[in-house]
mmCIF file of C-alpha atoms in Angstrom:
data_model
loop_
_atom_site.group_PDB
_atom_site.id
_atom_site.type_symbol
_atom_site.label_atom_id
_atom_site.label_comp_id
_atom_site.label_asym_id
_atom_site.label_seq_id
_atom_site.Cartn_x
_atom_site.Cartn_y
_atom_site.Cartn_z
ATOM 1 C CA ASP A 1059 -0.845 15.450 -2.344
ATOM 2 C CA THR A 1060 0.067 17.764 0.522
ATOM 3 C CA GLY A 1061 2.876 15.631 1.927
ATOM 4 C CA VAL A 1062 6.605 16.219 1.858
ATOM 5 C CA SER A 1063 7.839 16.587 -1.703
ATOM 6 C CA GLN A 1064 11.379 15.931 -2.914
ATOM 7 C CA ASP A 1065 12.932 16.692 -6.261
ATOM 8 C CA PRO A 1066 14.424 15.037 -8.207
ATOM 9 C CA ARG A 1067 13.430 11.463 -7.388
ATOM 10 C CA HIS A 1068 16.538 10.079 -9.032
ATOM 11 C CA LYS A 1069 19.883 11.633 -9.899
ATOM 12 C CA ILE A 1070 22.838 10.037 -11.627
ATOM 13 C CA THR A 1071 26.010 12.087 -11.636
ATOM 14 C CA LYS A 1072 29.656 11.650 -12.437
ATOM 15 C CA ARG A 1073 32.188 11.655 -9.644
ATOM 16 C CA GLY A 1074 33.408 15.153 -8.935
ATOM 17 C CA GLN A 1075 30.226 16.912 -10.046
ATOM 18 C CA ASN A 1076 28.035 18.983 -7.750
ATOM 19 C CA VAL A 1077 24.411 18.070 -7.114
ATOM 20 C CA THR A 1078 21.546 19.860 -5.411
ATOM 21 C CA PHE A 1079 18.338 18.365 -4.057
ATOM 22 C CA ARG A 1080 15.183 20.160 -3.045
ATOM 23 C CA CYS A 1081 12.671 19.435 -0.319
ATOM 24 C CA ASP A 1082 9.279 21.076 0.108
ATOM 25 C CA PRO A 1083 7.924 20.311 3.577
ATOM 26 C CA ILE A 1084 4.322 20.248 4.699
ATOM 27 C CA SER A 1085 3.409 23.920 4.770
ATOM 28 C CA GLU A 1086 2.672 24.437 8.461
ATOM 29 C CA HIS A 1087 5.669 22.425 9.672
ATOM 30 C CA ASN A 1088 8.462 24.509 11.183
ATOM 31 C CA ARG A 1089 10.979 21.678 11.525
ATOM 32 C CA LEU A 1090 12.794 20.108 8.601
ATOM 33 C CA TYR A 1091 15.251 17.217 8.618
ATOM 34 C CA TRP A 1092 17.603 15.578 6.141
ATOM 35 C CA TYR A 1093 18.521 11.912 6.497
ATOM 36 C CA ARG A 1094 20.643 9.587 4.390
ATOM 37 C CA GLN A 1095 19.848 5.929 3.820
ATOM 38 C CA THR A 1096 22.214 3.434 2.257
ATOM 39 C CA LEU A 1097 21.272 -0.037 1.061
ATOM 40 C CA GLY A 1098 20.347 -2.365 3.887
ATOM 41 C CA GLN A 1099 20.560 0.334 6.534
ATOM 42 C CA GLY A 1100 18.121 2.547 8.335
ATOM 43 C CA PRO A 1101 18.054 6.302 7.737
ATOM 44 C CA GLU A 1102 20.849 8.302 9.388
ATOM 45 C CA PHE A 1103 20.355 11.874 10.552
ATOM 46 C CA LEU A 1104 22.260 14.558 8.653
ATOM 47 C CA THR A 1105 20.911 17.949 9.654
ATOM 48 C CA TYR A 1106 17.928 19.776 11.141
ATOM 49 C CA PHE A 1107 16.319 23.187 10.685
ATOM 50 C CA GLN A 1108 13.853 24.999 12.840
ATOM 51 C CA ASN A 1109 12.345 27.598 10.573
ATOM 52 C CA GLU A 1110 15.334 29.044 8.687
ATOM 53 C CA ALA A 1111 17.921 28.262 11.375
ATOM 54 C CA GLN A 1112 20.121 25.198 10.971
ATOM 55 C CA LEU A 1113 20.334 23.993 14.567
ATOM 56 C CA GLU A 1114 22.023 20.629 14.353
ATOM 57 C CA LYS A 1115 24.480 18.924 12.015
ATOM 58 C CA SER A 1116 25.657 15.327 12.188
ATOM 59 C CA ARG A 1117 29.346 14.510 11.900
ATOM 60 C CA LEU A 1118 28.259 12.584 8.789
ATOM 61 C CA LEU A 1119 27.800 15.956 7.113
ATOM 62 C CA SER A 1120 31.247 16.579 5.693
ATOM 63 C CA ASP A 1121 32.459 19.947 4.428
ATOM 64 C CA ARG A 1122 31.290 18.975 0.943
ATOM 65 C CA PHE A 1123 27.678 18.997 2.118
ATOM 66 C CA SER A 1124 25.702 22.155 2.694
ATOM 67 C CA ALA A 1125 22.035 22.664 3.448
ATOM 68 C CA GLU A 1126 19.903 25.755 3.455
ATOM 69 C CA ARG A 1127 16.346 26.663 4.251
ATOM 70 C CA PRO A 1128 15.838 30.240 3.141
ATOM 71 C CA LYS A 1129 12.727 31.887 4.570
ATOM 72 C CA GLY A 1130 11.945 28.759 6.546
ATOM 73 C CA SER A 1131 10.079 27.117 3.691
ATOM 74 C CA PHE A 1132 11.725 24.735 1.203
ATOM 75 C CA SER A 1133 15.214 23.397 1.783
ATOM 76 C CA THR A 1134 18.114 22.468 -0.464
ATOM 77 C CA LEU A 1135 20.911 20.001 0.139
ATOM 78 C CA GLU A 1136 24.018 20.442 -1.994
ATOM 79 C CA ILE A 1137 26.847 17.983 -2.329
ATOM 80 C CA GLN A 1138 30.025 19.317 -3.891
ATOM 81 C CA ARG A 1139 32.652 17.176 -5.611
ATOM 82 C CA THR A 1140 30.568 14.032 -5.294
ATOM 83 C CA GLU A 1141 32.245 10.741 -4.441
ATOM 84 C CA GLN A 1142 31.029 7.195 -5.014
ATOM 85 C CA GLY A 1143 30.448 6.871 -1.282
ATOM 86 C CA ASP A 1144 27.798 9.579 -1.535
ATOM 87 C CA SER A 1145 25.529 7.184 -3.421
ATOM 88 C CA ALA A 1146 22.468 6.791 -1.221
ATOM 89 C CA MET A 1147 18.843 7.744 -0.760
ATOM 90 C CA TYR A 1148 18.505 11.246 0.678
ATOM 91 C CA LEU A 1149 15.336 11.634 2.710
ATOM 92 C CA CYS A 1150 13.671 14.815 3.851
ATOM 93 C CA ALA A 1151 11.202 14.939 6.717
ATOM 94 C CA SER A 1152 9.192 17.690 8.336
ATOM 95 C CA SER A 1153 7.327 18.011 11.585
ATOM 96 C CA ARG A 1154 5.281 20.391 13.684
ATOM 97 C CA ASP A 1155 5.726 18.437 16.914
ATOM 98 C CA THR A 1156 7.019 14.949 17.613
ATOM 99 C CA GLU A 1157 5.788 13.112 14.523
ATOM 100 C CA ALA A 1158 8.001 13.377 11.471
ATOM 101 C CA PHE A 1159 6.533 12.999 7.973
ATOM 102 C CA PHE A 1160 8.907 11.739 5.306
ATOM 103 C CA GLY A 1161 9.182 12.403 1.610
ATOM 104 C CA GLN A 1162 9.880 9.693 -0.945
ATOM 105 C CA GLY A 1163 13.518 10.614 -1.153
ATOM 106 C CA THR A 1164 16.063 11.404 -3.835
ATOM 107 C CA ARG A 1165 18.150 8.454 -4.931
ATOM 108 C CA LEU A 1166 21.661 9.585 -5.841
ATOM 109 C CA THR A 1167 23.975 7.385 -7.874
ATOM 110 C CA VAL A 1168 27.539 8.572 -8.359
ATOM 111 C CA VAL A 1169 29.314 6.839 -11.248
ATOM 112 C CA ALA B 1330 25.118 8.181 21.856
ATOM 113 C CA GLN B 1331 21.939 6.266 21.371
ATOM 114 C CA SER B 1332 21.649 3.240 19.082
ATOM 115 C CA VAL B 1333 18.872 0.953 17.919
ATOM 116 C CA SER B 1334 19.154 -2.735 17.056
ATOM 117 C CA GLN B 1335 16.734 -4.753 15.016
ATOM 118 C CA HIS B 1336 17.854 -8.336 15.160
ATOM 119 C CA ASN B 1337 15.669 -9.766 12.423
ATOM 120 C CA HIS B 1338 16.863 -8.519 9.056
ATOM 121 C CA HIS B 1339 14.532 -10.641 6.936
ATOM 122 C CA VAL B 1340 11.310 -12.358 7.989
ATOM 123 C CA ILE B 1341 9.116 -14.529 5.793
ATOM 124 C CA LEU B 1342 5.648 -15.475 6.996
ATOM 125 C CA SER B 1343 2.521 -16.982 5.555
ATOM 126 C CA GLU B 1344 -0.732 -15.066 5.699
ATOM 127 C CA ALA B 1345 -2.520 -15.312 9.052
ATOM 128 C CA ALA B 1346 0.710 -16.050 10.918
ATOM 129 C CA SER B 1347 1.560 -13.949 13.946
ATOM 130 C CA LEU B 1348 4.346 -11.391 13.760
ATOM 131 C CA GLU B 1349 6.810 -10.124 16.305
ATOM 132 C CA LEU B 1350 9.730 -7.907 15.299
ATOM 133 C CA GLY B 1351 12.379 -7.153 17.862
ATOM 134 C CA CYS B 1352 13.762 -3.718 18.655
ATOM 135 C CA ASN B 1353 16.275 -2.864 21.355
ATOM 136 C CA TYR B 1354 17.758 0.535 22.043
ATOM 137 C CA SER B 1355 20.618 1.786 24.113
ATOM 138 C CA TYR B 1356 20.056 5.039 25.922
ATOM 139 C CA GLY B 1357 19.850 5.559 29.648
ATOM 140 C CA GLY B 1358 17.475 8.488 29.739
ATOM 141 C CA THR B 1359 13.924 9.160 28.689
ATOM 142 C CA VAL B 1360 13.158 8.088 25.146
ATOM 143 C CA ASN B 1361 10.358 8.412 22.669
ATOM 144 C CA LEU B 1362 9.896 5.291 20.546
ATOM 145 C CA PHE B 1363 8.530 4.819 17.060
ATOM 146 C CA TRP B 1364 7.861 2.178 14.447
ATOM 147 C CA TYR B 1365 7.833 3.269 10.812
ATOM 148 C CA VAL B 1366 6.851 1.189 7.803
ATOM 149 C CA GLN B 1367 7.970 1.561 4.212
ATOM 150 C CA TYR B 1368 5.831 -0.210 1.630
ATOM 151 C CA PRO B 1369 7.489 -0.961 -1.709
ATOM 152 C CA GLY B 1370 8.002 2.261 -3.656
ATOM 153 C CA GLN B 1371 6.505 4.440 -0.953
ATOM 154 C CA HIS B 1372 7.745 6.816 1.722
ATOM 155 C CA LEU B 1373 8.263 6.023 5.385
ATOM 156 C CA GLN B 1374 4.999 6.148 7.314
ATOM 157 C CA LEU B 1375 4.442 6.162 11.062
ATOM 158 C CA LEU B 1376 2.848 2.968 12.402
ATOM 159 C CA LEU B 1377 2.801 3.853 16.082
ATOM 160 C CA LYS B 1378 4.641 5.781 18.782
ATOM 161 C CA TYR B 1379 5.234 5.669 22.512
ATOM 162 C CA PHE B 1380 5.996 8.673 24.679
ATOM 163 C CA SER B 1381 4.664 7.771 28.110
ATOM 164 C CA GLY B 1382 1.780 6.040 29.876
ATOM 165 C CA ASP B 1383 0.435 2.620 28.949
ATOM 166 C CA PRO B 1384 3.432 0.647 27.647
ATOM 167 C CA LEU B 1385 1.221 -1.241 25.214
ATOM 168 C CA VAL B 1386 0.495 1.028 22.296
ATOM 169 C CA LYS B 1387 -1.784 0.373 19.385
ATOM 170 C CA GLY B 1388 -1.135 1.696 15.924
ATOM 171 C CA ILE B 1389 -2.665 1.588 12.513
ATOM 172 C CA LYS B 1390 -3.545 -1.561 10.558
ATOM 173 C CA GLY B 1391 -3.775 -3.781 13.655
ATOM 174 C CA PHE B 1392 -0.184 -3.314 14.783
ATOM 175 C CA GLU B 1393 0.792 -2.895 18.408
ATOM 176 C CA ALA B 1394 4.045 -2.550 20.312
ATOM 177 C CA GLU B 1395 5.065 -3.048 23.908
ATOM 178 C CA PHE B 1396 7.618 -0.909 25.686
ATOM 179 C CA ILE B 1397 9.573 -2.877 28.297
ATOM 180 C CA LYS B 1398 11.821 -0.386 30.042
ATOM 181 C CA SER B 1399 13.841 -3.000 31.935
ATOM 182 C CA LYS B 1400 14.750 -4.711 28.682
ATOM 183 C CA PHE B 1401 15.224 -1.511 26.642
ATOM 184 C CA SER B 1402 12.871 -3.071 24.115
ATOM 185 C CA PHE B 1403 9.975 -1.946 21.948
ATOM 186 C CA ASN B 1404 8.853 -4.986 19.975
ATOM 187 C CA LEU B 1405 6.259 -4.746 17.223
ATOM 188 C CA ARG B 1406 3.470 -7.312 17.009
ATOM 189 C CA LYS B 1407 0.521 -8.221 14.854
ATOM 190 C CA PRO B 1408 -1.662 -11.256 15.577
ATOM 191 C CA SER B 1409 -2.405 -12.125 11.960
ATOM 192 C CA VAL B 1410 -0.440 -10.719 9.026
ATOM 193 C CA GLN B 1411 -1.763 -10.093 5.540
ATOM 194 C CA TRP B 1412 -0.026 -10.117 2.189
ATOM 195 C CA SER B 1413 -0.380 -6.312 2.168
ATOM 196 C CA ASP B 1414 1.891 -6.107 5.239
ATOM 197 C CA THR B 1415 4.865 -6.946 3.021
ATOM 198 C CA ALA B 1416 7.181 -4.010 3.666
ATOM 199 C CA GLU B 1417 10.276 -2.872 5.517
ATOM 200 C CA TYR B 1418 9.820 -1.947 9.162
ATOM 201 C CA PHE B 1419 12.044 0.469 11.055
ATOM 202 C CA CYS B 1420 12.252 1.042 14.776
ATOM 203 C CA ALA B 1421 13.409 4.522 15.820
ATOM 204 C CA VAL B 1422 14.052 6.457 18.997
ATOM 205 C CA ASN B 1423 14.689 10.009 20.005
ATOM 206 C CA SER B 1424 15.902 11.125 23.355
ATOM 207 C CA GLY B 1425 13.361 13.877 23.685
ATOM 208 C CA ASN B 1426 16.016 16.337 22.511
ATOM 209 C CA ALA B 1427 14.922 19.732 21.364
ATOM 210 C CA GLY B 1428 15.126 18.814 17.718
ATOM 211 C CA ASN B 1429 13.471 15.388 18.002
ATOM 212 C CA MET B 1430 16.008 13.858 15.648
ATOM 213 C CA LEU B 1431 15.473 10.159 15.147
ATOM 214 C CA THR B 1432 17.956 7.307 15.461
ATOM 215 C CA PHE B 1433 16.831 4.357 13.350
ATOM 216 C CA GLY B 1434 17.509 0.663 13.485
ATOM 217 C CA GLY B 1435 18.707 -1.150 10.395
ATOM 218 C CA GLY B 1436 15.225 -2.285 9.427
ATOM 219 C CA THR B 1437 13.462 -5.623 9.034
ATOM 220 C CA ARG B 1438 12.250 -6.686 5.622
ATOM 221 C CA LEU B 1439 8.991 -8.628 5.968
ATOM 222 C CA MET B 1440 7.631 -10.787 3.191
ATOM 223 C CA VAL B 1441 4.170 -12.279 3.613
ATOM 224 C CA LYS B 1442 3.369 -15.167 1.317
ATOM 225 C CA PRO B 1443 -0.245 -15.384 0.142
#
């Protein structure tokens, strides 16, 4: 499968712990996006990279969230001091032009 | 800021029934419009997209959508649904911004009864 890959698929963590998710985009795609989806809602944009540069961040991305894309390849999304409100599906997408391809997401549960 | 509304949250249809899912957006400028589908346990997949030209666009699996600029709408249609169309459907827009970030509607969960 040469689509967008996310790891892990599921993560359960205790409140206050830090978590890190990984996204491997489609190899020739220079754009990478993170979205968050809560139950019963559509995905909400978090942040966007073009190559290794983080060009846009949503106000949803609090100071506890940080994303990186070293060398313009894979990306990581870290959440520090997790809160119950962080429980959601975190989706990664990549694109070369106007069509975004999504991964299957990482489902985070904060207990 | 742009927003997208999908008024039908849950739709239940029998096989062979016709489908129309509503999507309205609020943004005064040029928009690109998309419908994504998420089958159970799978990732979001693009059904169809509209950028310009013919406002009636055809997508995969017999789906089509019509862009009506005056109504800020981009409704999804299929003449005859199948059980395999059971999924969640998301309308999305971007404003043609440099990053092409998408704003999604809340989704419509479709169940097709065999």
